[in-house]
Coordinates of C-alpha atoms and ligand atoms in Angstrom, one line a residue:
M777 CA -2.3 -9.9 -10.4
N778 CA -4.6 -11.6 -7.9
T779 CA -3.2 -13.9 -5.3
G780 CA -5.9 -13.1 -2.8
L781 CA -3.0 -12.3 -0.4
C782 CA -2.0 -9.0 1.2
R783 CA 0.8 -7.3 -0.7
V784 CA 2.3 -6.2 2.5
S785 CA 1.9 -9.1 5.0
G786 CA 1.3 -12.0 2.6
R787 CA -1.7 -13.1 4.6
P788 CA -5.2 -13.8 3.1
L789 CA -7.3 -10.7 2.3
V790 CA -10.8 -10.4 3.6
K791 CA -13.0 -9.3 0.6
T792 CA -15.0 -6.1 1.4
V793 CA -16.6 -4.2 -1.5
N794 CA -17.1 -5.6 -5.0
F795 CA -17.5 -3.0 -7.7
G796 CA -17.8 -5.4 -10.6
L797 CA -15.9 -5.1 -13.9
H798 CA -14.2 -1.6 -14.4
P799 CA -12.2 -0.1 -17.1
L800 CA -8.9 2.0 -16.5
G801 CA -9.6 5.2 -14.7
N802 CA -7.7 7.2 -17.3
G803 CA -8.5 5.0 -20.2
F804 CA -10.2 7.8 -22.3
L805 CA -10.7 6.3 -25.8
S806 CA -12.0 6.8 -29.3
A807 CA -15.1 5.2 -30.7
D808 CA -12.9 2.9 -32.8
D809 CA -11.5 1.4 -29.7
F810 CA -14.8 0.6 -27.8
S811 CA -14.8 -3.1 -28.9
G812 CA -11.3 -3.9 -27.6
E813 CA -11.7 -2.0 -24.3
Y814 CA -10.0 -3.4 -21.3
F815 CA -11.9 -4.2 -18.1
F816 CA -10.7 -5.8 -14.8
P817 CA -12.7 -7.1 -11.7
M818 CA -12.5 -4.2 -9.2
E819 CA -12.9 -5.4 -5.6
I820 CA -11.2 -4.3 -2.4
G821 CA -9.8 -6.4 0.5
F822 CA -8.6 -5.8 4.0
C823 CA -5.8 -7.4 5.8
E824 CA -6.3 -7.9 9.5
A825 CA -2.5 -8.1 10.1
S826 CA -1.2 -5.1 8.2
M827 CA -4.6 -3.2 8.2
M828 CA -3.9 -2.3 4.6
V829 CA -6.9 -1.8 2.4
Q830 CA -6.2 -2.7 -1.2
L831 CA -7.4 -3.7 -4.6
I832 CA -7.5 -7.5 -4.9
N833 CA -6.7 -7.3 -8.6
Q834 CA -4.7 -4.6 -10.3
P835 CA -3.9 -4.2 -13.9
A836 CA -0.2 -4.3 -14.8
P837 CA 1.4 -0.8 -14.1
E838 CA 2.4 -0.6 -17.8
K839 CA -1.2 -0.6 -18.8
M840 CA -1.9 2.6 -16.7
F841 CA 1.3 4.5 -16.9
H842 CA 2.9 5.0 -20.3
N843 CA 3.6 7.7 -22.9
K844 CA 0.0 8.7 -23.3
Y845 CA -0.9 9.1 -19.6
A846 CA -3.9 11.5 -19.5
F847 CA -3.4 13.2 -16.1
Y848 CA -1.2 16.3 -15.9
S849 CA -0.8 17.5 -12.3
S850 CA -0.6 21.2 -13.1
T851 CA -4.4 21.5 -14.1
S852 CA -5.3 23.0 -10.8
Q853 CA -4.0 26.3 -9.5
F854 CA -4.8 25.2 -5.9
M855 CA -2.6 22.1 -6.3
G856 CA 0.2 24.4 -7.7
Q857 CA 0.1 26.4 -4.5
H858 CA -0.1 23.3 -2.4
F859 CA 3.0 21.8 -3.9
C860 CA 4.9 25.1 -3.6
D861 CA 4.0 25.1 0.1
F862 CA 5.0 21.4 0.4
A863 CA 8.4 22.2 -1.3
N864 CA 9.0 25.2 0.9
E865 CA 8.3 23.2 4.1
V866 CA 10.8 20.6 3.0
M867 CA 13.4 23.3 2.2
R868 CA 12.9 24.9 5.6
S869 CA 13.0 21.6 7.5
R870 CA 15.8 20.2 9.6
Y871 CA 16.0 17.3 7.2
L872 CA 18.0 18.8 4.4
S873 CA 21.8 18.9 4.7
K874 CA 23.3 22.4 4.9
I875 CA 25.7 21.5 2.1
N876 CA 24.6 20.4 -1.2
P877 CA 21.3 18.7 -0.3
F878 CA 19.7 16.2 -2.7
V879 CA 15.9 15.6 -3.0
V880 CA 14.3 12.8 -5.0
E881 CA 10.7 12.8 -6.0
L882 CA 8.9 9.6 -7.0
G883 CA 6.2 10.1 -9.6
C884 CA 6.9 13.8 -10.2
N885 CA 4.5 14.1 -13.1
D886 CA 4.9 17.4 -15.0
G887 CA 7.3 18.7 -12.3
I888 CA 4.5 20.6 -10.3
M889 CA 6.5 20.2 -7.0
L890 CA 10.1 19.7 -8.0
K891 CA 10.2 22.9 -10.1
N892 CA 10.2 24.8 -6.7
F893 CA 13.4 23.0 -5.7
A894 CA 14.8 23.7 -9.3
T895 CA 14.1 27.4 -8.9
A896 CA 15.7 27.4 -5.5
G897 CA 18.8 25.8 -7.0
I898 CA 18.5 22.6 -4.9
R899 CA 19.8 19.4 -6.4
H900 CA 16.8 17.2 -7.3
L901 CA 15.8 14.3 -9.4
G902 CA 12.3 13.2 -10.5
I903 CA 11.4 9.6 -11.4
E904 CA 8.4 9.4 -13.6
P905 CA 7.4 6.4 -15.5
S906 CA 4.9 8.1 -17.9
Q907 CA 7.2 9.6 -20.7
N908 CA 4.8 12.3 -21.8
V909 CA 4.5 14.0 -18.4
A910 CA 8.2 13.4 -17.7
D911 CA 9.0 15.3 -20.9
V912 CA 7.0 18.3 -19.7
A913 CA 9.0 18.3 -16.4
N914 CA 12.3 18.2 -18.2
T915 CA 11.3 21.0 -20.4
M916 CA 10.6 23.1 -17.3
G917 CA 14.1 22.5 -16.0
V918 CA 13.2 19.7 -13.6
R919 CA 15.6 16.9 -13.9
T920 CA 13.6 13.8 -14.5
L921 CA 14.2 10.1 -15.3
S922 CA 11.4 8.4 -17.1
K923 CA 11.5 5.0 -15.3
F924 CA 9.6 2.8 -12.8
F925 CA 11.3 3.1 -9.5
S926 CA 12.9 0.0 -8.0
E927 CA 15.9 -1.1 -5.8
S928 CA 18.2 -1.3 -8.9
V929 CA 17.1 2.2 -10.1
A930 CA 17.9 3.4 -6.5
E931 CA 21.4 1.8 -6.7
Q932 CA 22.0 3.5 -10.1
I933 CA 21.1 6.9 -8.6
V934 CA 23.3 6.4 -5.5
K935 CA 26.2 5.4 -7.7
A936 CA 25.8 8.4 -10.0
E937 CA 24.7 11.1 -7.5
G938 CA 25.1 9.8 -4.0
Q939 CA 22.4 9.2 -1.4
A940 CA 19.5 11.6 -0.9
D941 CA 18.4 13.7 2.1
A942 CA 14.7 13.4 1.3
F943 CA 12.5 11.1 -0.7
L944 CA 9.3 12.7 -1.6
A945 CA 6.1 11.5 -3.3
A946 CA 2.5 12.9 -3.6
N947 CA -0.3 10.8 -4.8
V948 CA 2.1 8.1 -6.0
M949 CA 3.0 5.6 -3.3
C950 CA -0.6 4.3 -3.2
H951 CA -0.3 3.5 -7.0
I952 CA 2.5 1.0 -6.7
P953 CA 1.7 -2.7 -6.1
D954 CA 5.3 -3.7 -5.4
I955 CA 5.4 -1.6 -2.3
H956 CA 8.2 -3.7 -0.8
G957 CA 10.4 -3.0 -3.8
V958 CA 9.8 0.8 -3.3
V959 CA 10.6 0.6 0.5
K960 CA 13.8 -1.4 -0.3
G961 CA 14.7 1.2 -3.0
I962 CA 14.1 4.0 -0.4
R963 CA 16.4 2.3 2.1
T964 CA 19.1 2.1 -0.5
L965 CA 18.6 5.7 -1.7
L966 CA 18.4 7.6 1.6
K967 CA 21.2 8.7 3.9
P968 CA 21.0 7.2 7.4
A969 CA 19.3 10.3 8.7
G970 CA 17.3 10.8 5.5
V971 CA 13.6 11.0 5.4
V972 CA 10.6 9.8 3.4
I973 CA 7.8 12.4 3.1
F974 CA 4.7 11.3 1.1
E975 CA 1.0 12.1 0.9
D976 CA -1.9 10.2 -0.5
P977 CA -5.7 10.1 -0.1
Y978 CA -6.4 9.1 3.5
L979 CA -8.5 6.0 4.2
G980 CA -10.1 7.8 7.2
D981 CA -11.6 10.5 5.0
I982 CA -12.7 7.9 2.4
I983 CA -14.6 6.0 5.1
E984 CA -16.1 9.1 6.7
K985 CA -17.1 10.8 3.4
T986 CA -18.0 7.6 1.5
S987 CA -15.7 8.8 -1.2
Y988 CA -15.5 5.5 -2.9
D989 CA -14.5 7.2 -6.1
Q990 CA -10.9 7.2 -4.8
I991 CA -11.0 3.5 -5.6
Y992 CA -9.9 2.7 -9.2
D993 CA -7.2 0.8 -11.1
E994 CA -4.4 3.2 -10.2
H995 CA -5.1 3.3 -6.4
V996 CA -4.0 -0.1 -5.3
F997 CA -3.7 0.9 -1.7
L998 CA -5.9 3.1 0.6
F999 CA -3.4 4.0 3.4
S1000 CA -3.8 4.7 7.1
A1001 CA -1.2 5.6 9.7
H1002 CA -1.6 2.0 11.0
S1003 CA -0.9 0.3 7.7
I1004 CA 2.0 2.7 6.9
E1005 CA 3.6 2.1 10.3
Y1006 CA 3.3 -1.7 9.8
L1007 CA 4.9 -1.6 6.4
F1008 CA 7.9 0.6 7.3
N1009 CA 8.5 -1.1 10.6
L1010 CA 9.3 -4.2 8.5
Y1011 CA 12.4 -2.2 7.3
G1012 CA 13.5 -0.6 10.6
M1013 CA 11.7 2.7 9.9
E1014 CA 9.0 4.5 11.8
L1015 CA 6.4 7.3 11.5
I1016 CA 7.8 10.4 13.0
D1017 CA 5.1 12.8 11.9
V1018 CA 1.6 12.9 10.3
I1019 CA 0.0 16.0 8.9
S1020 CA -3.5 16.1 7.6
Q1021 CA -4.1 17.7 4.2
K1022 CA -7.2 19.2 2.5
T1023 CA -6.1 17.9 -1.0
H1024 CA -7.9 15.3 -3.0
G1025 CA -10.8 15.4 -0.5
G1026 CA -8.7 14.6 2.5
S1027 CA -5.1 13.3 2.4
M1028 CA -2.4 12.5 5.0
R1029 CA 1.2 13.4 4.7
Y1030 CA 3.4 10.8 6.3
V1031 CA 7.0 11.5 7.5
L1032 CA 9.2 8.4 8.2
A1033 CA 12.8 7.9 9.1
N1034 CA 15.1 5.1 10.5
K1035 CA 14.0 4.2 14.0
G1036 CA 15.5 6.4 16.7
V1037 CA 17.0 9.0 14.5
Y1038 CA 14.3 11.7 15.2
P1039 CA 11.8 12.2 18.0
V1040 CA 8.3 10.9 17.2
S1041 CA 5.7 13.8 17.1
S1042 CA 2.7 13.4 19.3
S1043 CA 0.6 13.7 16.2
V1044 CA 1.3 10.1 15.4
G1045 CA -0.2 8.7 18.6
R1046 CA -3.2 11.0 18.3
L1047 CA -3.9 9.8 14.7
M1048 CA -3.5 6.2 15.8
G1049 CA -6.1 6.8 18.5
K1050 CA -8.5 8.4 16.0
E1051 CA -8.1 5.5 13.6
K1052 CA -9.0 3.1 16.4
A1053 CA -12.1 5.2 17.2
L1054 CA -13.1 5.2 13.6
G1055 CA -12.6 1.4 13.4
L1056 CA -10.0 1.4 10.6
H1057 CA -8.5 -1.7 12.1
Q1058 CA -11.8 -3.6 12.0
I1059 CA -13.6 -5.5 9.2
A1060 CA -17.0 -4.4 10.4
T1061 CA -16.2 -0.8 9.3
F1062 CA -15.8 -1.9 5.7
E1063 CA -19.1 -3.7 5.9
K1064 CA -20.7 -0.4 6.8
F1065 CA -18.8 1.3 4.1
R1066 CA -20.1 -1.1 1.6
I1067 CA -23.7 -0.3 2.6
A1068 CA -23.0 3.5 2.4
V1069 CA -21.5 3.0 -1.1
E1070 CA -24.6 1.1 -2.3
R1071 CA -26.9 3.9 -0.8
S1072 CA -24.9 6.6 -2.5
R1073 CA -25.2 4.8 -5.9
K1074 CA -29.0 4.4 -5.5
E1075 CA -29.4 8.1 -4.6
L1076 CA -27.3 9.4 -7.6
C1077 CA -29.1 7.2 -10.1
S1078 CA -32.5 8.3 -8.8
L1079 CA -31.6 12.0 -8.9
L1080 CA -30.2 11.8 -12.4
T1081 CA -33.2 9.8 -13.6
D1082 CA -35.7 12.3 -12.1
L1083 CA -33.9 15.2 -13.8
K1084 CA -34.0 13.4 -17.1
L1085 CA -37.7 12.7 -16.7
K1086 CA -38.2 16.4 -16.0
G1087 CA -36.4 17.2 -19.3
K1088 CA -33.4 18.8 -17.7
R1089 CA -30.0 18.8 -19.3
V1090 CA -27.2 17.4 -17.2
A1091 CA -23.5 17.5 -17.9
G1092 CA -20.4 16.4 -16.0
Y1093 CA -17.7 18.8 -14.8
A1094 CA -14.1 17.3 -15.1
A1095 CA -13.5 13.9 -16.5
T1096 CA -11.6 12.7 -13.4
S1097 CA -10.2 9.2 -12.8
K1098 CA -12.7 9.2 -9.9
S1099 CA -15.6 9.8 -12.3
T1100 CA -14.7 6.5 -14.0
T1101 CA -15.6 4.7 -10.8
I1102 CA -18.8 6.6 -10.3
L1103 CA -20.0 6.2 -13.8
N1104 CA -19.2 2.5 -14.2
Y1105 CA -20.4 1.5 -10.7
C1106 CA -23.7 3.5 -11.1
G1107 CA -24.1 2.5 -14.7
I1108 CA -24.4 6.1 -15.9
G1109 CA -23.9 6.8 -19.5
P1110 CA -24.7 9.4 -22.2
E1111 CA -28.5 8.9 -21.7
L1112 CA -28.2 10.6 -18.3
I1113 CA -25.1 12.8 -18.7
E1114 CA -24.9 14.5 -22.1
Y1115 CA -21.1 15.3 -22.0
I1116 CA -18.3 15.9 -19.6
S1117 CA -16.3 19.2 -19.7
D1118 CA -12.6 18.9 -19.1
T1119 CA -9.6 21.2 -19.5
T1120 CA -7.1 18.5 -20.6
P1121 CA -6.6 18.5 -24.4
M1122 CA -5.7 14.8 -24.5
K1123 CA -9.1 13.9 -23.0
Q1124 CA -11.2 16.2 -25.3
G1125 CA -12.9 14.6 -28.3
K1126 CA -12.6 11.2 -26.6
F1127 CA -15.1 9.2 -24.6
T1128 CA -15.1 8.2 -20.9
P1129 CA -13.8 4.8 -20.1
G1130 CA -16.5 2.1 -19.9
M1131 CA -19.6 4.3 -20.1
H1132 CA -18.5 6.2 -23.2
I1133 CA -19.8 9.7 -22.3
P1134 CA -18.3 12.3 -24.8
V1135 CA -15.5 14.5 -23.3
K1136 CA -15.7 18.1 -24.5
S1137 CA -13.7 21.2 -23.9
H1138 CA -14.3 23.7 -21.2
A1139 CA -15.3 26.2 -23.9
N1140 CA -18.1 23.9 -24.7
F1141 CA -19.3 24.1 -21.1
L1142 CA -19.3 27.9 -21.3
E1143 CA -21.1 28.1 -24.7
N1144 CA -23.5 25.3 -24.1
P1145 CA -24.1 25.1 -20.2
P1146 CA -26.4 22.4 -19.0
D1147 CA -29.1 22.9 -16.4
Y1148 CA -27.2 20.8 -13.9
A1149 CA -23.5 19.9 -13.7
V1150 CA -22.2 16.9 -11.7
L1151 CA -19.0 18.0 -10.1
F1152 CA -16.7 15.0 -10.6
A1153 CA -13.7 17.1 -9.4
W1154 CA -15.5 17.7 -6.0
N1155 CA -12.0 17.8 -4.4
H1156 CA -11.4 21.1 -6.3
A1157 CA -14.9 22.4 -5.5
E1158 CA -13.8 25.8 -4.0
E1159 CA -11.5 26.6 -7.0
I1160 CA -14.1 25.5 -9.6
M1161 CA -17.2 27.1 -8.0
D1162 CA -15.3 30.4 -7.7
K1163 CA -14.4 30.5 -11.4
E1164 CA -17.8 29.2 -12.5
K1165 CA -19.9 31.8 -10.8
N1166 CA -21.4 32.7 -14.1
F1167 CA -22.8 29.3 -14.4
T1168 CA -24.8 29.5 -11.1
D1169 CA -25.6 33.2 -11.7
K1170 CA -27.4 32.1 -14.9
G1171 CA -29.4 29.5 -13.0
G1172 CA -27.2 26.5 -13.4
K1173 CA -27.0 24.1 -10.5
W1174 CA -24.3 21.9 -9.1
I1175 CA -24.8 18.2 -8.2
V1176 CA -22.3 16.8 -5.7
H1177 CA -22.2 13.2 -4.6
I1178 CA -19.6 13.4 -1.8
P1179 CA -20.2 13.2 1.2
S1180 CA -23.8 12.8 0.2
V1181 CA -25.7 13.1 -3.1
R1182 CA -27.4 16.5 -3.4
V1183 CA -28.1 19.5 -5.5
L1184 CA -26.4 22.6 -4.1
E1185 CA -29.1 25.4 -3.8
Ligands
LIG156 O1 -3.8 10.1 -7.8 C1 -4.2 10.7 -8.8 C2 -4.6 12.1 -8.7 C3 -3.8 12.9 -7.9 O2 -4.9 12.7 -9.9 C4 -4.2 10.1 -10.2 N1 -4.2 8.7 -10.1 C5 -5.0 10.6 -11.2 C6 -5.7 12.0 -10.9 O3 -6.9 11.8 -10.4 P1 -8.1 12.6 -10.8 O4 -8.3 12.6 -12.4 O5 -9.4 12.2 -10.1 O6 -7.6 14.1 -10.4 P2 -8.4 15.5 -10.2 O7 -7.2 16.4 -9.9 O8 -9.4 15.4 -9.2 O9 -9.0 15.9 -11.6 C7 -8.3 16.2 -12.7 C8 -9.1 16.3 -13.9 O10 -10.0 17.4 -13.7 C9 -8.3 16.7 -15.2 O11 -8.8 15.9 -16.2 C10 -8.6 18.2 -15.4 C11 -10.0 18.3 -14.8 N2 -10.3 19.6 -14.3 C12 -11.1 20.5 -15.1 O12 -11.5 20.1 -16.1 N3 -11.3 21.7 -14.6 C13 -9.7 20.0 -13.1 C14 -10.0 21.3 -12.6 C15 -9.4 21.8 -11.3 C16 -10.8 22.2 -13.4 O13 -11.0 23.3 -13.1

């Protein structure tokens, strides 16, 4: 829906970067479906009141999250460890009641984080709209409801199970256009001293690294401490802590509670100061970002075209949602990238959204390695380069595009 208004403040958005028509980030498809493929105008806007950066148009949530959702969180070992650490930090925190604590996670996907609470015997509930990934969570012993979260779902949970000590989410809050509905649901669900702890890709990192591939249909918001504080202040809540994370190329964990219940960590003021220095509150910053995005596109296209002219074979590594933005914005198709290797069985044998590059198994990458591989999962670079040493030992080279386009020597 496009009203041209900020989903948080209701004020007019200032248009910043226009990416043109884009397909769904996870809309992997068969050749039979090419002709009916869905596209939407992808453009971001900035609200000078709430300081929230957001998609101006977003496809309906049901188009993106359903019983064939192609992303399973447990594909990265590093992320498995990250969520184990996240869960342990919550379990050790002062926020859980000593007696019978209750933790709710929004968008728990295949249970990658909640399984740690399940193993520790802590009362938990996942709420996950995509049935296929929710089924995996339930099979692993993670109690999961397959629903979109709302105030009325929160009321049902409270009626059946009581209020929660902590409301968790990772890479989920930025996906939900009705963010007011979520915050209202949180207010209903939480005990008066309950906390919200969530993390999402951080706007500061996106601007600093020109990681524009974090912008796609599912990511309706790019959060900063300023925009989160503005939103939750509307509901009598405040940021009490912020903790920067390495995940997804730079994320921020936000901890919020009802005003005055907990002391506010000095990390909040420090981050607010850094955001001002970075200009996250100013429209001029997004104009510079637009110029950097265009430069990045030119450099990637010219590198891939040069390699093609030299007769080199180039493949992609990991058919990420982020790659959908890069490929469609840069207009890169199978003439420049022969195939993309991905470990997700549901994506293999299909074609990438919009540009229709074949997605092949990881075994194919090992058996038929290219001369160059574009690392679309650059956020998992360490883990991937470690396990693909054989590729570089045999002369294969990585191409990365974040924070700048280059071949790794
Ligand atoms: O917010 C979101 C984040 C958390 O995850 C979602 N909207 C969708 C998804 O984004 P993504 O697809 O950009 O996530 P990743 O984790 O960067 O990439 C996952 C994809 O990469 C999967 O298709 C599996 C693939 N992969 C691979 O083929 N080999 C991943 C790794 C680590 C590998 O070694």
